[in-house]
PDB file of C-alpha atoms in Angstrom:
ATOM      1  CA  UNK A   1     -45.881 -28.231  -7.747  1.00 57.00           C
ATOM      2  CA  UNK A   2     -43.430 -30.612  -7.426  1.00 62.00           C
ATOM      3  CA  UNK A   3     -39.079 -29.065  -7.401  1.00 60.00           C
ATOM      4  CA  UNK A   4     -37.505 -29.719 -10.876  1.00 54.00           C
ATOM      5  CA  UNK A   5     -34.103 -30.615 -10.251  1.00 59.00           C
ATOM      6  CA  UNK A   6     -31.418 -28.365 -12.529  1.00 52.00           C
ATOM      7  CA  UNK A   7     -28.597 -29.464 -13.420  1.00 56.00           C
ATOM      8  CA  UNK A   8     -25.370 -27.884 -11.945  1.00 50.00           C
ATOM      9  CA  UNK A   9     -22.712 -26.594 -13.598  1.00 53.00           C
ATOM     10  CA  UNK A  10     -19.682 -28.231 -14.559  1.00 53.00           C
ATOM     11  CA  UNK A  11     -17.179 -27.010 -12.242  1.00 50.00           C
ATOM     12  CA  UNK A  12     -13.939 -25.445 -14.504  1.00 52.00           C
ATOM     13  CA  UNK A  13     -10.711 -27.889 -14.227  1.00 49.00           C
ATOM     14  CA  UNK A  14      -7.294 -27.094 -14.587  1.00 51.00           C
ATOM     15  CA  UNK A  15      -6.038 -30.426 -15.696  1.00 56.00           C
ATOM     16  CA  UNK A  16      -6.665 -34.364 -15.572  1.00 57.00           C
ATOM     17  CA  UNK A  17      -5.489 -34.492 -11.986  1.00 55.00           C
ATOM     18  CA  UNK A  18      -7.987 -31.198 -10.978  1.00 54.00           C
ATOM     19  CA  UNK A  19     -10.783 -34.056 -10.067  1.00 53.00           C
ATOM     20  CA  UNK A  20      -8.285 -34.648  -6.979  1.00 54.00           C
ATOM     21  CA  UNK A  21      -8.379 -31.392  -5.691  1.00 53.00           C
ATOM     22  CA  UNK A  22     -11.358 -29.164  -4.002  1.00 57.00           C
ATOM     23  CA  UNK A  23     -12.159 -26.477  -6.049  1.00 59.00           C
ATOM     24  CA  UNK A  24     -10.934 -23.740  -3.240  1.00 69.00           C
ATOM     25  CA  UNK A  25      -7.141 -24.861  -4.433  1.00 68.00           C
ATOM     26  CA  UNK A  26      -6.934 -22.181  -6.841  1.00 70.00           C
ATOM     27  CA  UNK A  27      -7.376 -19.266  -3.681  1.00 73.00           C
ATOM     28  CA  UNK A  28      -4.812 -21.500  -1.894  1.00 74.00           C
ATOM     29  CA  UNK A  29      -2.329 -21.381  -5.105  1.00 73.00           C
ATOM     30  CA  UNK A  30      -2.593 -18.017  -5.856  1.00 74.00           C
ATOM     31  CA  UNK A  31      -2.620 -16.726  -2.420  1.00 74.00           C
ATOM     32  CA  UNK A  32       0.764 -18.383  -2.082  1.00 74.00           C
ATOM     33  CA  UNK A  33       1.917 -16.944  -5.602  1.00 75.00           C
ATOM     34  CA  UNK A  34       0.343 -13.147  -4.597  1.00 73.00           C
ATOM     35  CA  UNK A  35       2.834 -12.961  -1.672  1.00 75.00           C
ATOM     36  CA  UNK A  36       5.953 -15.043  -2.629  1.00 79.00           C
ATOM     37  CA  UNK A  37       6.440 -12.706  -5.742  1.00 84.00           C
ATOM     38  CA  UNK A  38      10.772 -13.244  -6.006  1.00 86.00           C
ATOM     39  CA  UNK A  39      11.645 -10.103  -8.230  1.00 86.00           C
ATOM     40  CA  UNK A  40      14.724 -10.395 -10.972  1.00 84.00           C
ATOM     41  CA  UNK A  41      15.551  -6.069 -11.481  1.00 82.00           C
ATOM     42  CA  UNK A  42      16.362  -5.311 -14.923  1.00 80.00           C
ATOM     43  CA  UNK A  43      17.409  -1.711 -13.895  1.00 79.00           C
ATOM     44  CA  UNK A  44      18.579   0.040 -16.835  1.00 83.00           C
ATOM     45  CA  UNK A  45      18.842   3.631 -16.199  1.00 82.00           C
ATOM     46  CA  UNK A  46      17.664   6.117 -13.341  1.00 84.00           C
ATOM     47  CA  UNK A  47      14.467   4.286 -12.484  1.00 80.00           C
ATOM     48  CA  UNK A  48      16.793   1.587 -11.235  1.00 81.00           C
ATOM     49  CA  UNK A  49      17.412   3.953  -7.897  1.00 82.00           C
ATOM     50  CA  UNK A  50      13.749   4.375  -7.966  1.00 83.00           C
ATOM     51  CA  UNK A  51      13.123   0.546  -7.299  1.00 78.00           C
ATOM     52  CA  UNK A  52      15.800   0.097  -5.004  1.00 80.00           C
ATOM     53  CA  UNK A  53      14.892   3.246  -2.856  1.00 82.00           C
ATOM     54  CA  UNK A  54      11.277   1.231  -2.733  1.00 81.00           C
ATOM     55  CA  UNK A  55      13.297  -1.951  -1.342  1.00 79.00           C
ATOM     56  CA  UNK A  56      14.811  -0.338   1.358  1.00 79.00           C
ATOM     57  CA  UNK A  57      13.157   0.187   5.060  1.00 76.00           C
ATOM     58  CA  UNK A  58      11.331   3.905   4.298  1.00 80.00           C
ATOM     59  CA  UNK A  59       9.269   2.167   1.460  1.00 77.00           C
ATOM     60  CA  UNK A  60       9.954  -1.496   2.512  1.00 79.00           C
ATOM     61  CA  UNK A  61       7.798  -3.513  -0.094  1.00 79.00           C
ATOM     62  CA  UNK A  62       9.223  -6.990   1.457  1.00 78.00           C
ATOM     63  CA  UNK A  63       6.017  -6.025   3.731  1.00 79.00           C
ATOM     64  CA  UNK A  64       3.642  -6.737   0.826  1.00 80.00           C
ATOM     65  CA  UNK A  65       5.535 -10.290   0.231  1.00 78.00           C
ATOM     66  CA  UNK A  66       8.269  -9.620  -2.561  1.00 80.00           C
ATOM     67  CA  UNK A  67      11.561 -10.334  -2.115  1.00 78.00           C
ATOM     68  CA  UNK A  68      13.869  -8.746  -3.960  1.00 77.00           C
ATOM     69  CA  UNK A  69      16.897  -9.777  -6.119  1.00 78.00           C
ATOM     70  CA  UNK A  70      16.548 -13.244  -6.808  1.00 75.00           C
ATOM     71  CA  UNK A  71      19.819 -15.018  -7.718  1.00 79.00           C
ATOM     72  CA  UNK A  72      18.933 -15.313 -11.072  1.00 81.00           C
ATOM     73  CA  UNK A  73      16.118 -15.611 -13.432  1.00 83.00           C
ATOM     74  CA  UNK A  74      15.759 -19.305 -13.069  1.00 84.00           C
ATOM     75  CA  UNK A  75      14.672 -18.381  -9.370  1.00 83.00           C
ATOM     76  CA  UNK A  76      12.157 -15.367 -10.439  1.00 86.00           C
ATOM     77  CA  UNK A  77       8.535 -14.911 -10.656  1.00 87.00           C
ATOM     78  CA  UNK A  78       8.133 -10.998 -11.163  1.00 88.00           C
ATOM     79  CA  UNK A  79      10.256  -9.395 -13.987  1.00 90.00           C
ATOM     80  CA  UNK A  80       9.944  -5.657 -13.178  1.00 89.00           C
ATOM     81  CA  UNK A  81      12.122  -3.733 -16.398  1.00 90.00           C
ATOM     82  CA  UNK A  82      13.380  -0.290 -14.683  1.00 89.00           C
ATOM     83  CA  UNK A  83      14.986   2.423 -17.304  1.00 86.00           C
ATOM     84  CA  UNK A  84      15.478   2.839 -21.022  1.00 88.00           C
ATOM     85  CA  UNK A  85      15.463  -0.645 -23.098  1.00 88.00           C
ATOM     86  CA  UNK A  86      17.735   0.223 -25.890  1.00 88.00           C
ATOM     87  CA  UNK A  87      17.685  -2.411 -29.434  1.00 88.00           C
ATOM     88  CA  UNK A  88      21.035  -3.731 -28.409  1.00 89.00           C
ATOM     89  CA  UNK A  89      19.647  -4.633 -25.148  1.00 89.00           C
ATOM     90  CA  UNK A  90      16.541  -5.955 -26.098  1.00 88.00           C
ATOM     91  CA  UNK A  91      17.421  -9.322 -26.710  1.00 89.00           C
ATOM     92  CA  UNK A  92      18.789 -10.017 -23.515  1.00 89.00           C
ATOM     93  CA  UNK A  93      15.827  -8.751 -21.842  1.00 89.00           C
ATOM     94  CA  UNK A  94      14.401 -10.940 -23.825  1.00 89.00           C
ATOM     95  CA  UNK A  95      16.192 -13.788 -23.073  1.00 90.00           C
ATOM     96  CA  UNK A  96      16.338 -13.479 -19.589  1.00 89.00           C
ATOM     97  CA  UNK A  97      12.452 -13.468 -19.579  1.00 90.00           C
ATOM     98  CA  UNK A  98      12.354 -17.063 -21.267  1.00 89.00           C
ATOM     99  CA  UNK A  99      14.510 -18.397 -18.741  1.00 89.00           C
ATOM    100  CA  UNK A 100      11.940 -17.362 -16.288  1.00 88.00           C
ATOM    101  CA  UNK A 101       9.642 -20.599 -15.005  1.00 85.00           C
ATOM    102  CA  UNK A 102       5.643 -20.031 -14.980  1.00 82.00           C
ATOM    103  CA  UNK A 103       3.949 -18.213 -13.743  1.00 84.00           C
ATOM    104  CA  UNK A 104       5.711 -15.253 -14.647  1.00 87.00           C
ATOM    105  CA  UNK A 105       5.349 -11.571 -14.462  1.00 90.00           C
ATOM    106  CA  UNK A 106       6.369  -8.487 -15.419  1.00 91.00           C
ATOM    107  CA  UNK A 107       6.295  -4.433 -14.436  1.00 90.00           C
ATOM    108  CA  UNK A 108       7.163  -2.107 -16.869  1.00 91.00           C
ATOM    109  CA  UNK A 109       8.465   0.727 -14.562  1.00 89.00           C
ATOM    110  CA  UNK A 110       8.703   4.185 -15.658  1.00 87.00           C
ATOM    111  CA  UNK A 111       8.023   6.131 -19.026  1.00 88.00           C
ATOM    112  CA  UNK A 112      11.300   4.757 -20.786  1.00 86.00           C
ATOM    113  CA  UNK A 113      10.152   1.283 -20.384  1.00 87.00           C
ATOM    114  CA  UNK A 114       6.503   2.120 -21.021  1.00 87.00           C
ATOM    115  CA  UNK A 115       7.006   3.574 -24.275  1.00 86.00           C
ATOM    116  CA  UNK A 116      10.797   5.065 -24.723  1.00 84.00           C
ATOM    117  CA  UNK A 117      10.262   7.830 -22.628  1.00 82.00           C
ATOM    118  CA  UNK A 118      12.062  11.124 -23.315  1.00 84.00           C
ATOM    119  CA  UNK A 119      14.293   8.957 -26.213  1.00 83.00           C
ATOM    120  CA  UNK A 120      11.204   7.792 -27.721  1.00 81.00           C
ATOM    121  CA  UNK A 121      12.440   8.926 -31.351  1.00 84.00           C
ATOM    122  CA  UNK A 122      15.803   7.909 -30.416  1.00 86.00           C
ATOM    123  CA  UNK A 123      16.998   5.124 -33.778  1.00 88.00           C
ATOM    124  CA  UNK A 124      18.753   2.967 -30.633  1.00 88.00           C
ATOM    125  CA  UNK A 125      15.528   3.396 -28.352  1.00 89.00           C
ATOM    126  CA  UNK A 126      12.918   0.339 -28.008  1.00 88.00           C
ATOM    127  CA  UNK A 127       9.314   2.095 -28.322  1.00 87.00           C
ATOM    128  CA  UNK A 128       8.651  -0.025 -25.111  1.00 86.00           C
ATOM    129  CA  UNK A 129       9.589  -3.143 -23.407  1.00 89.00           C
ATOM    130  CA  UNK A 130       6.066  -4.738 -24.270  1.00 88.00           C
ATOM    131  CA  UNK A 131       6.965  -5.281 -27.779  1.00 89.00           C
ATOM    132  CA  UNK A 132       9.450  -7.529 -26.556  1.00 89.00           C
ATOM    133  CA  UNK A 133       7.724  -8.900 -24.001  1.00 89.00           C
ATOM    134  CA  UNK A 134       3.953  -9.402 -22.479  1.00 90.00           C
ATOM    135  CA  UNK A 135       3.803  -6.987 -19.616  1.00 91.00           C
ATOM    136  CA  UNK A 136       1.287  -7.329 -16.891  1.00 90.00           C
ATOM    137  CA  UNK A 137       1.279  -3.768 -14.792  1.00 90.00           C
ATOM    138  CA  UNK A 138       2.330  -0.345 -16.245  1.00 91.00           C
ATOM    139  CA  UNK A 139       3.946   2.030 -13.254  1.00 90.00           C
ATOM    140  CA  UNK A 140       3.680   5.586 -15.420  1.00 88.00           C
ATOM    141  CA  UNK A 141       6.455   8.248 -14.372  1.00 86.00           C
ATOM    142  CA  UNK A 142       9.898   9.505 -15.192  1.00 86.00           C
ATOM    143  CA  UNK A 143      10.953   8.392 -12.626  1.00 84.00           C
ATOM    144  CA  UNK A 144       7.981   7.058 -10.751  1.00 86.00           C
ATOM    145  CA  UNK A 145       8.062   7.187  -7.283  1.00 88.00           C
ATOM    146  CA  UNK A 146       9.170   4.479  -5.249  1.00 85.00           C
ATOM    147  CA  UNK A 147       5.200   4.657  -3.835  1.00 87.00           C
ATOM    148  CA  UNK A 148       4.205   4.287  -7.984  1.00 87.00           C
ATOM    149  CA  UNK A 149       6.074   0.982  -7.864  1.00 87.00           C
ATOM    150  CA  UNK A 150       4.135  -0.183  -4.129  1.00 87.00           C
ATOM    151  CA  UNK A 151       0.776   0.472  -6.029  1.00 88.00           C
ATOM    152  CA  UNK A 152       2.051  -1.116  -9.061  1.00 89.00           C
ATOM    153  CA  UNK A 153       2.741  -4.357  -7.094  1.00 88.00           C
ATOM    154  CA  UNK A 154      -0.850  -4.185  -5.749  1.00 88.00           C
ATOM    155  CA  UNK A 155      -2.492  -4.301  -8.563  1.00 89.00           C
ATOM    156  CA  UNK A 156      -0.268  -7.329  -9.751  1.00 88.00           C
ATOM    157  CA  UNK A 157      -1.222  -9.036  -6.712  1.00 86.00           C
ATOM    158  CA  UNK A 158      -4.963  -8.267  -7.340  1.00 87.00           C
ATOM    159  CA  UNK A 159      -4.384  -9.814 -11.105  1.00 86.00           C
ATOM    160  CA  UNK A 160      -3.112 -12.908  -9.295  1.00 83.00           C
ATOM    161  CA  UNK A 161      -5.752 -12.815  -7.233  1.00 81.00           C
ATOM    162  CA  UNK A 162      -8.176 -13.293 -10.022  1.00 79.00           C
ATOM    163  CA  UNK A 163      -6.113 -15.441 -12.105  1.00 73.00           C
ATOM    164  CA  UNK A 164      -7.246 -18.676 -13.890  1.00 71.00           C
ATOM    165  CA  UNK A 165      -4.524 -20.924 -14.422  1.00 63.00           C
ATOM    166  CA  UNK A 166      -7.213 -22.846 -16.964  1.00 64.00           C
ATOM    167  CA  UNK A 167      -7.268 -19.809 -19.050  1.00 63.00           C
ATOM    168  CA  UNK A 168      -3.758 -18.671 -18.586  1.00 63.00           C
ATOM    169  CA  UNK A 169      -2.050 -21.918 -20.043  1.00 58.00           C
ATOM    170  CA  UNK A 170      -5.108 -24.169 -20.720  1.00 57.00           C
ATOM    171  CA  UNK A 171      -6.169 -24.694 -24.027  1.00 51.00           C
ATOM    172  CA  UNK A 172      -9.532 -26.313 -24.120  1.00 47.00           C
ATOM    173  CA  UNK A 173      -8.105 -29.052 -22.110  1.00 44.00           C
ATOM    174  CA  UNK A 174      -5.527 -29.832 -24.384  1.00 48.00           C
ATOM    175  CA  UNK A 175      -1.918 -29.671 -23.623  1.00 51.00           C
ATOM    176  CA  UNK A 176       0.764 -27.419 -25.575  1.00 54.00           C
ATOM    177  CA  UNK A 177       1.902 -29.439 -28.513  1.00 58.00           C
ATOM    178  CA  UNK A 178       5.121 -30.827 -29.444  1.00 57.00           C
ATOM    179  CA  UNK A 179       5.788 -28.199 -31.719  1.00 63.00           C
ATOM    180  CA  UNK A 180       5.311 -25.394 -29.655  1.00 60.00           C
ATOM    181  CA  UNK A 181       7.052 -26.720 -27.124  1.00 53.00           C
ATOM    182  CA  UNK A 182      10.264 -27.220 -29.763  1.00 58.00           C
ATOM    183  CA  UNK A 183       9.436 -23.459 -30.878  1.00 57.00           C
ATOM    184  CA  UNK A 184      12.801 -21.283 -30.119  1.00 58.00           C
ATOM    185  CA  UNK A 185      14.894 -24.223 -29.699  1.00 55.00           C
ATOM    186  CA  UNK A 186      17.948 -24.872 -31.903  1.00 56.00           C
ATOM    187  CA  UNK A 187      17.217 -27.466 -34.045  1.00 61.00           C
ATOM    188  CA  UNK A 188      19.715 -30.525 -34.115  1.00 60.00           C
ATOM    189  CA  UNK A 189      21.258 -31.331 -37.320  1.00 63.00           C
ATOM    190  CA  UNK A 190      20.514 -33.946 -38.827  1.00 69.00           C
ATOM    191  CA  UNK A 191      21.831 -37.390 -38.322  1.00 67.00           C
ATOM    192  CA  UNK A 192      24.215 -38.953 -41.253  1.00 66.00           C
ATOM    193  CA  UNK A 193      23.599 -42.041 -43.279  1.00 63.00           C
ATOM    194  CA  UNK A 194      25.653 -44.758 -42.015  1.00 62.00           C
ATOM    195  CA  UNK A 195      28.149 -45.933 -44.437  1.00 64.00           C
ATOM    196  CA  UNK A 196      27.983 -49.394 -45.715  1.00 61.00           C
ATOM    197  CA  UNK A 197      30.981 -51.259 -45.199  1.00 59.00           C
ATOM    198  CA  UNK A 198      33.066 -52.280 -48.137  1.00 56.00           C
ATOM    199  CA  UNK A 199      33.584 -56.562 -48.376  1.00 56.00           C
TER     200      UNK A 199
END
């Protein structure tokens, strides 16, 4: 018998410049995303003491890699939403978010920002911040623990872990179009005629 020679599999690519990097780059990038996790707190209400008890030295999570407070949301990787989101502050949650460069994430922490909590059938309450907003880790509780919010943070780091950049933002190779990329955006108005001149 003589060895048949199978072909291999096309290795998966995250863009036209992937061919010039080895294929381990995407344990190297997400290893350095997995600890350098900058956090922008949107505390709310009493979960808000929950998350910073967990960012002082008894719970310490700067030992797993995040840093809290960023300076802003420009500066942010890891959205974590901390109390009750009511309608009139849903839009700035909201915005705030955008404003975030990718890769982004986001912790919903506690029951209020799960699913509205103990206001749930409050007319001001939002019936949780994931209509709003995609939200990657649920922390249950009301209030959670400041240990809730450490396990909460692992299992965001073990999504990152896994995470395929390809699938995240790739779309069968093809780049985001203009249009989508113009989605959200005020539109300019549009430019006059010029007048002709009188002789």
């Amino acid at each position: 018998m003589t060895p048949v020679d199978l072909p291999l599999p096309e290795p998966r690519r995250l863009g036209p410049l992937a061919r010039l990097a080895p294929e381990p780059m995407k344990v190297v990038l997400n290893w350095g995303r997995r600890y350098s996790l900058w956090v922008f707190n949107f505390g709310l209400a009493c979960c808000a003491i929950e998350f910073i008890a967990a960012s002082m030295a008894r719970h310490d999570f700067i030992r797993l890699g995040v840093i809290p407070f960023a300076p802003g949301p420009r500066q942010a990787d890891l959205m974590i939403v901390s109390g009750t989101v009511t309608d009139k502050m849903a839009p700035a949650v909201k915005r705030l978010y955008e404003q975030m460069p990718e890769p982004k994430y986001v912790i919903s922490f506690g029951a209020c920002s799960n699913c509205g909590g103990p206001y749930w059938d409050s007319y001001a309450v939002t019936k949780g911040v994931d209509q709003i907003i995609p939200v990657d880790v649920y922390v249950p509780g009301c209030p959670p623990r400041p240990e809730a919010l450490l396990q909460g943070i692992l299992k965001l780091q073990e999504k990152i872990a896994r995470e395929s950049l390809g699938e995240r933002y790739g779309s069968g190779g093809a780049g985001a179009s203009a249009a989508a990329l113009r989605s959200g955006l005020v539109t300019p108005a549009p430019a006059a005629a010029p007048e002709e001149t009188a002789r």
